[in-house]
XYZ file of C-alpha atoms in Angstrom:
371
model
C 22.716 10.815 -27.219
C 25.869 9.034 -28.427
C 27.094 8.726 -24.842
C 23.716 7.368 -23.747
C 23.802 4.774 -26.554
C 27.347 3.757 -25.558
C 26.306 3.274 -21.935
C 23.348 1.185 -23.076
C 25.639 -0.983 -25.225
C 28.059 -1.519 -22.331
C 25.186 -2.510 -20.034
C 23.934 -5.012 -22.596
C 27.447 -6.467 -22.987
C 27.823 -6.811 -19.199
C 24.445 -8.531 -18.864
C 25.158 -10.912 -21.776
C 28.606 -11.717 -20.321
C 27.025 -12.451 -16.938
C 24.447 -14.767 -18.542
C 27.140 -16.631 -20.523
C 29.309 -17.066 -17.395
C 26.310 -18.254 -15.382
C 25.145 -20.767 -17.997
C 28.669 -22.121 -18.549
C 29.209 -22.448 -14.793
C 25.902 -24.249 -14.298
C 26.581 -26.670 -17.154
C 30.126 -27.524 -16.008
C 28.976 -27.963 -12.409
C 26.015 -30.097 -13.495
C 28.214 -32.561 -15.386
C 30.791 -32.592 -12.589
C 28.163 -33.229 -9.911
C 26.583 -35.952 -12.043
C 29.928 -37.757 -12.467
C 30.754 -37.507 -8.762
C 27.267 -38.705 -7.858
C 27.720 -41.790 -10.059
C 31.122 -42.386 -8.475
C 29.639 -42.186 -4.965
C 26.924 -44.684 -5.929
C 29.621 -47.076 -7.180
C 31.397 -46.716 -3.845
C 28.165 -47.437 -1.984
C 27.545 -50.543 -4.083
C 31.003 -51.812 -3.076
C 30.276 -50.833 0.536
C 26.930 -52.685 0.448
C 28.638 -55.776 -1.001
C 31.223 -55.633 1.783
C 28.419 -55.453 4.364
C 26.741 -58.464 2.775
C 30.063 -60.353 2.845
C 30.464 -59.558 6.535
C 26.946 -60.767 7.317
C 27.530 -63.981 5.350
C 31.156 -64.436 6.460
C 32.703 -67.926 6.691
C 36.228 -69.288 7.025
C 37.030 -68.218 3.456
C 36.002 -64.550 3.943
C 38.817 -62.016 4.107
C 37.523 -60.208 7.214
C 40.313 -57.545 7.367
C 39.603 -56.546 3.751
C 35.840 -56.358 4.352
C 36.307 -54.231 7.495
C 38.743 -52.008 5.635
C 36.098 -51.299 2.968
C 33.370 -50.652 5.545
C 35.533 -48.356 7.657
C 36.867 -46.551 4.577
C 33.599 -44.642 4.106
C 34.084 -41.414 6.100
C 32.081 -38.978 3.963
C 28.900 -40.550 2.581
C 25.936 -40.724 5.031
C 24.608 -44.287 5.077
C 21.845 -46.078 7.011
C 21.224 -49.827 6.979
C 17.553 -50.727 7.462
C 16.316 -54.209 8.350
C 13.421 -55.877 6.603
C 11.075 -54.935 9.471
C 12.026 -51.237 9.147
C 14.294 -51.069 12.196
C 17.707 -49.395 11.989
C 20.557 -51.905 11.866
C 23.473 -49.476 11.581
C 24.373 -45.950 10.339
C 27.521 -43.982 9.575
C 28.525 -40.314 9.027
C 25.298 -38.964 10.525
C 25.571 -36.427 13.366
C 21.895 -36.268 14.330
C 21.306 -39.791 15.663
C 17.864 -38.888 17.066
C 16.267 -38.540 13.635
C 17.931 -41.414 11.802
C 14.571 -43.062 11.014
C 13.202 -39.885 9.384
C 16.455 -39.474 7.477
C 16.187 -43.067 6.215
C 12.616 -42.469 5.021
C 13.769 -39.419 3.016
C 16.548 -41.506 1.428
C 14.091 -44.255 0.512
C 11.700 -41.646 -0.927
C 14.499 -40.214 -3.055
C 15.367 -43.688 -4.360
C 18.937 -43.659 -3.005
C 18.939 -47.284 -1.858
C 20.713 -50.577 -2.556
C 19.111 -53.932 -1.667
C 21.488 -56.355 0.057
C 19.747 -59.578 1.025
C 17.048 -58.755 3.547
C 18.556 -55.369 4.324
C 18.276 -52.017 2.569
C 21.325 -49.753 2.385
C 20.175 -46.111 2.218
C 22.672 -43.387 1.385
C 22.790 -39.645 0.707
C 25.156 -37.276 -1.129
C 28.298 -36.418 0.787
C 28.768 -32.933 2.237
C 31.379 -32.149 -0.408
C 29.005 -33.121 -3.222
C 26.217 -30.962 -1.760
C 28.586 -27.996 -1.504
C 29.713 -28.492 -5.062
C 26.089 -28.636 -6.268
C 25.306 -25.349 -4.449
C 28.459 -23.531 -5.567
C 27.209 -22.526 -9.081
C 24.304 -20.618 -7.535
C 26.670 -18.834 -5.147
C 28.884 -18.026 -8.107
C 25.853 -16.800 -10.050
C 24.973 -14.462 -7.183
C 28.542 -13.109 -7.086
C 28.512 -12.470 -10.850
C 25.130 -10.760 -10.588
C 26.371 -8.500 -7.784
C 29.481 -7.696 -9.832
C 27.380 -6.712 -12.868
C 25.042 -4.541 -10.768
C 27.983 -2.781 -9.073
C 29.731 -2.298 -12.443
C 26.624 -0.787 -14.044
C 26.023 1.432 -10.997
C 29.630 2.652 -11.069
C 29.386 3.285 -14.804
C 26.183 5.300 -14.435
C 27.598 7.250 -11.473
C 30.725 8.083 -13.441
C 28.634 9.166 -16.405
C 26.377 11.299 -14.193
C 29.326 12.938 -12.432
C 30.991 13.747 -15.754
C 27.791 15.196 -17.164
C 27.238 17.280 -14.024
C 30.720 18.765 -14.343
C 30.054 19.690 -17.961
C 26.656 21.285 -17.269
C 27.867 23.130 -14.167
C 30.906 24.441 -16.013
C 28.756 25.484 -18.952
C 26.265 27.243 -16.664
C 28.919 29.190 -14.777
C 30.709 30.157 -17.997
C 27.397 31.369 -19.453
C 26.752 33.497 -16.361
C 30.275 34.910 -16.577
C 29.945 35.765 -20.277
C 26.552 37.416 -19.715
C 27.882 39.580 -16.897
C 29.725 42.188 -18.995
C 27.049 42.910 -21.641
C 24.343 43.006 -18.942
C 26.317 45.607 -16.986
C 26.678 47.662 -20.153
C 22.956 47.372 -20.915
C 22.101 48.501 -17.396
C 24.322 51.539 -17.784
C 22.848 52.399 -21.195
C 19.332 52.031 -19.816
C 20.075 54.492 -17.011
C 21.497 56.979 -19.537
C 18.395 56.629 -21.728
C 16.167 57.240 -18.687
C 17.982 60.508 -18.016
C 17.824 61.691 -21.623
C 14.336 60.367 -22.468
C 12.421 60.169 -19.163
C 9.006 60.023 -20.865
C 9.759 57.277 -23.365
C 7.168 54.489 -23.015
C 9.534 51.751 -24.203
C 12.157 52.301 -21.504
C 10.206 50.509 -18.694
C 9.911 47.417 -20.900
C 13.606 47.607 -21.763
C 14.393 47.902 -18.068
C 12.301 44.795 -17.337
C 14.157 42.820 -19.991
C 17.554 43.905 -18.671
C 16.561 42.911 -15.148
C 15.363 39.583 -16.474
C 18.719 39.004 -18.155
C 20.357 39.804 -14.842
C 18.121 37.270 -13.091
C 18.890 34.623 -15.734
C 22.628 35.173 -15.249
C 22.123 34.861 -11.491
C 20.313 31.547 -11.983
C 23.097 30.145 -14.128
C 25.709 31.216 -11.590
C 23.908 29.276 -8.832
C 24.007 25.961 -10.720
C 26.639 23.792 -9.067
C 26.468 25.504 -5.700
C 23.885 24.791 -3.029
C 21.613 27.854 -2.638
C 20.351 28.801 0.800
C 16.567 28.171 0.918
C 14.350 30.757 2.587
C 10.626 30.956 3.293
C 8.863 32.130 0.127
C 5.377 32.053 -1.346
C 4.834 29.398 -4.001
C 1.747 31.361 -5.126
C 3.960 34.331 -6.019
C 6.415 32.130 -7.891
C 3.641 30.707 -10.076
C 2.070 34.137 -10.541
C 5.378 35.603 -11.758
C 5.666 32.790 -14.315
C 2.082 33.316 -15.485
C 2.674 37.045 -15.958
C 5.944 36.497 -17.803
C 4.589 33.756 -20.094
C 1.421 35.783 -20.732
C 3.471 38.652 -22.169
C 5.660 36.460 -24.347
C 3.352 33.838 -25.785
C 0.686 33.878 -28.445
C -2.817 34.969 -27.558
C -3.882 31.512 -28.719
C -2.190 30.056 -25.630
C -4.396 30.221 -22.550
C -2.765 29.963 -19.129
C -5.081 28.824 -16.334
C -4.097 28.896 -12.655
C -5.650 26.873 -9.857
C -4.185 28.067 -6.580
C -5.532 28.314 -3.024
C -6.419 31.779 -1.700
C -4.045 31.470 1.247
C -0.339 31.649 0.552
C 1.598 28.385 0.383
C 4.928 29.040 2.085
C 7.854 26.775 1.245
C 11.561 26.880 2.069
C 13.115 27.399 -1.363
C 15.205 29.515 -3.647
C 12.396 31.396 -5.395
C 14.536 32.454 -8.368
C 15.586 28.889 -9.221
C 12.147 27.424 -8.591
C 10.601 30.055 -10.849
C 13.037 28.874 -13.511
C 11.759 25.299 -13.141
C 8.099 26.272 -13.649
C 9.025 28.616 -16.471
C 10.951 25.845 -18.220
C 8.004 23.465 -17.975
C 5.689 26.145 -19.382
C 8.030 26.907 -22.290
C 8.231 23.208 -23.135
C 4.434 23.088 -22.998
C 4.167 26.021 -25.440
C 6.583 24.266 -27.817
C 4.609 21.010 -27.521
C 1.341 22.847 -28.352
C 2.994 24.661 -31.272
C 1.637 27.988 -30.074
C -1.994 27.021 -29.580
C -3.731 25.401 -26.597
C -3.948 25.777 -22.835
C -1.577 25.386 -19.891
C -3.004 24.708 -16.444
C -0.899 25.454 -13.355
C -2.259 23.798 -10.207
C -1.024 24.227 -6.651
C -2.207 22.566 -3.444
C -1.068 21.081 -0.154
C -1.125 17.327 0.318
C -0.175 15.875 3.704
C 3.300 17.241 4.510
C 4.151 18.346 0.999
C 3.268 20.884 -1.658
C 2.179 19.658 -5.091
C 2.512 21.631 -8.331
C 1.201 20.304 -11.621
C 1.822 21.754 -15.078
C -0.650 20.366 -17.597
C -0.710 21.151 -21.315
C -2.805 20.166 -24.328
C 0.197 19.521 -26.567
C 1.322 16.610 -28.684
C 2.366 14.450 -25.714
C 5.474 12.353 -25.105
C 6.098 8.911 -26.555
C 6.189 6.145 -23.933
C 9.725 5.162 -24.915
C 10.914 8.734 -24.265
C 9.255 9.349 -20.888
C 12.126 7.785 -18.899
C 14.680 9.887 -20.813
C 13.123 13.368 -20.659
C 15.303 14.347 -17.657
C 18.502 12.928 -19.157
C 21.054 15.652 -19.995
C 21.314 16.124 -23.741
C 18.022 14.391 -24.537
C 15.662 16.457 -26.697
C 12.978 15.813 -29.305
C 13.166 19.378 -30.656
C 15.147 20.343 -33.727
C 16.972 23.009 -31.747
C 18.045 23.063 -28.135
C 20.629 21.310 -25.983
C 18.294 19.206 -23.880
C 19.445 20.834 -20.629
C 16.236 22.448 -19.363
C 14.520 19.460 -17.758
C 17.839 18.061 -16.527
C 18.579 21.296 -14.650
C 14.964 21.446 -13.444
C 15.340 17.953 -11.943
C 18.581 18.977 -10.247
C 16.985 22.105 -8.777
C 13.915 20.260 -7.473
C 15.545 17.065 -6.190
C 19.035 18.110 -5.080
C 18.425 21.678 -3.924
C 14.865 21.361 -2.589
C 14.738 17.631 -1.659
C 11.612 17.205 -3.775
C 10.550 15.057 -6.703
C 9.675 15.891 -10.315
C 8.267 13.408 -12.800
C 5.909 12.919 -15.736
C 2.575 12.136 -14.119
C 0.829 11.297 -17.379
C 1.202 11.797 -21.113
C -0.920 10.806 -24.073
C -0.025 11.335 -27.709
C -2.208 14.067 -29.220
C -3.816 15.013 -25.891
C -1.060 16.466 -23.721
C 1.296 15.960 -20.809
C 1.197 16.592 -17.071
C 4.365 17.211 -15.071
C 4.129 16.881 -11.293
C 6.422 18.438 -8.691
C 6.340 17.515 -4.999
C 8.348 19.412 -2.399
C 8.261 19.100 1.392
C 6.581 21.878 3.373
């Protein structure tokens, strides 16, 4: 939980930093563009005055100076329109076929200077337009940087967590190996000495279950080879196991088709997923209620739903239930649903999620796997 909070804080800092950079960039660029725009208008006023001087030239007019001012404009698009609307002259415009339309847009924008009977229309220079657009390009670059940084941070966090859980799982399987072997040997000795004891079959079942649990833990971190198996049998095994180890006040209902639903999977690991969901449901119901296991085919996939009548999940916690280490119980490591998600999505290319949850009424988990 501390790591999750730290990641959330870093994400907030990155987003706030991006917003500050964006706002500062937009403000600086706005003032810079405004100043340059005013400067270009001043230049056009001088240019328009030079044009007027050329039109009204006499023997006292300094023609070389006037021409120098007129020819000095090499960046600002300008169109001179006569009083009757005809085009008198234009400069720095590549598309000469649409000069009239361009002039109308300039007049509509109010970028004009009246000089005698003529109207000098002008537009922002290419450099000014690029400068005005640059903040938005910069904003996009900052946004991409923040997204990539957050993605890299989450990937690093996920990879580190996976290493911890995989290492923990394999170490657990290793530590269970020796006592399980001893228990198996003791069970065989008890069978020979007390062949009629009624408790020995139950002991044998528990030892075999411990062996299966150790096998499951050992497979975490490695990709198991999927084989054709019956999903009906997987659910039935879970129902039988949970029925023996839960209160009689917990009712387990199954809704499965009569024909077998065959899926490529690792039955042992998938059984663990369903079992984990059922155990969480029992905890959520506090030992009293009903669990409904439903199985059916839908298009090219198989759907399994585990529905309980427990206390439900808070809306703010629904997105975190599969996060390693997240738990609402007083005891537990918060690994069950995280490993279940890994088994379903990484090993079986399926999808597991909370379909619905309502406080005080229960929760439904949904699993979808391809046929």
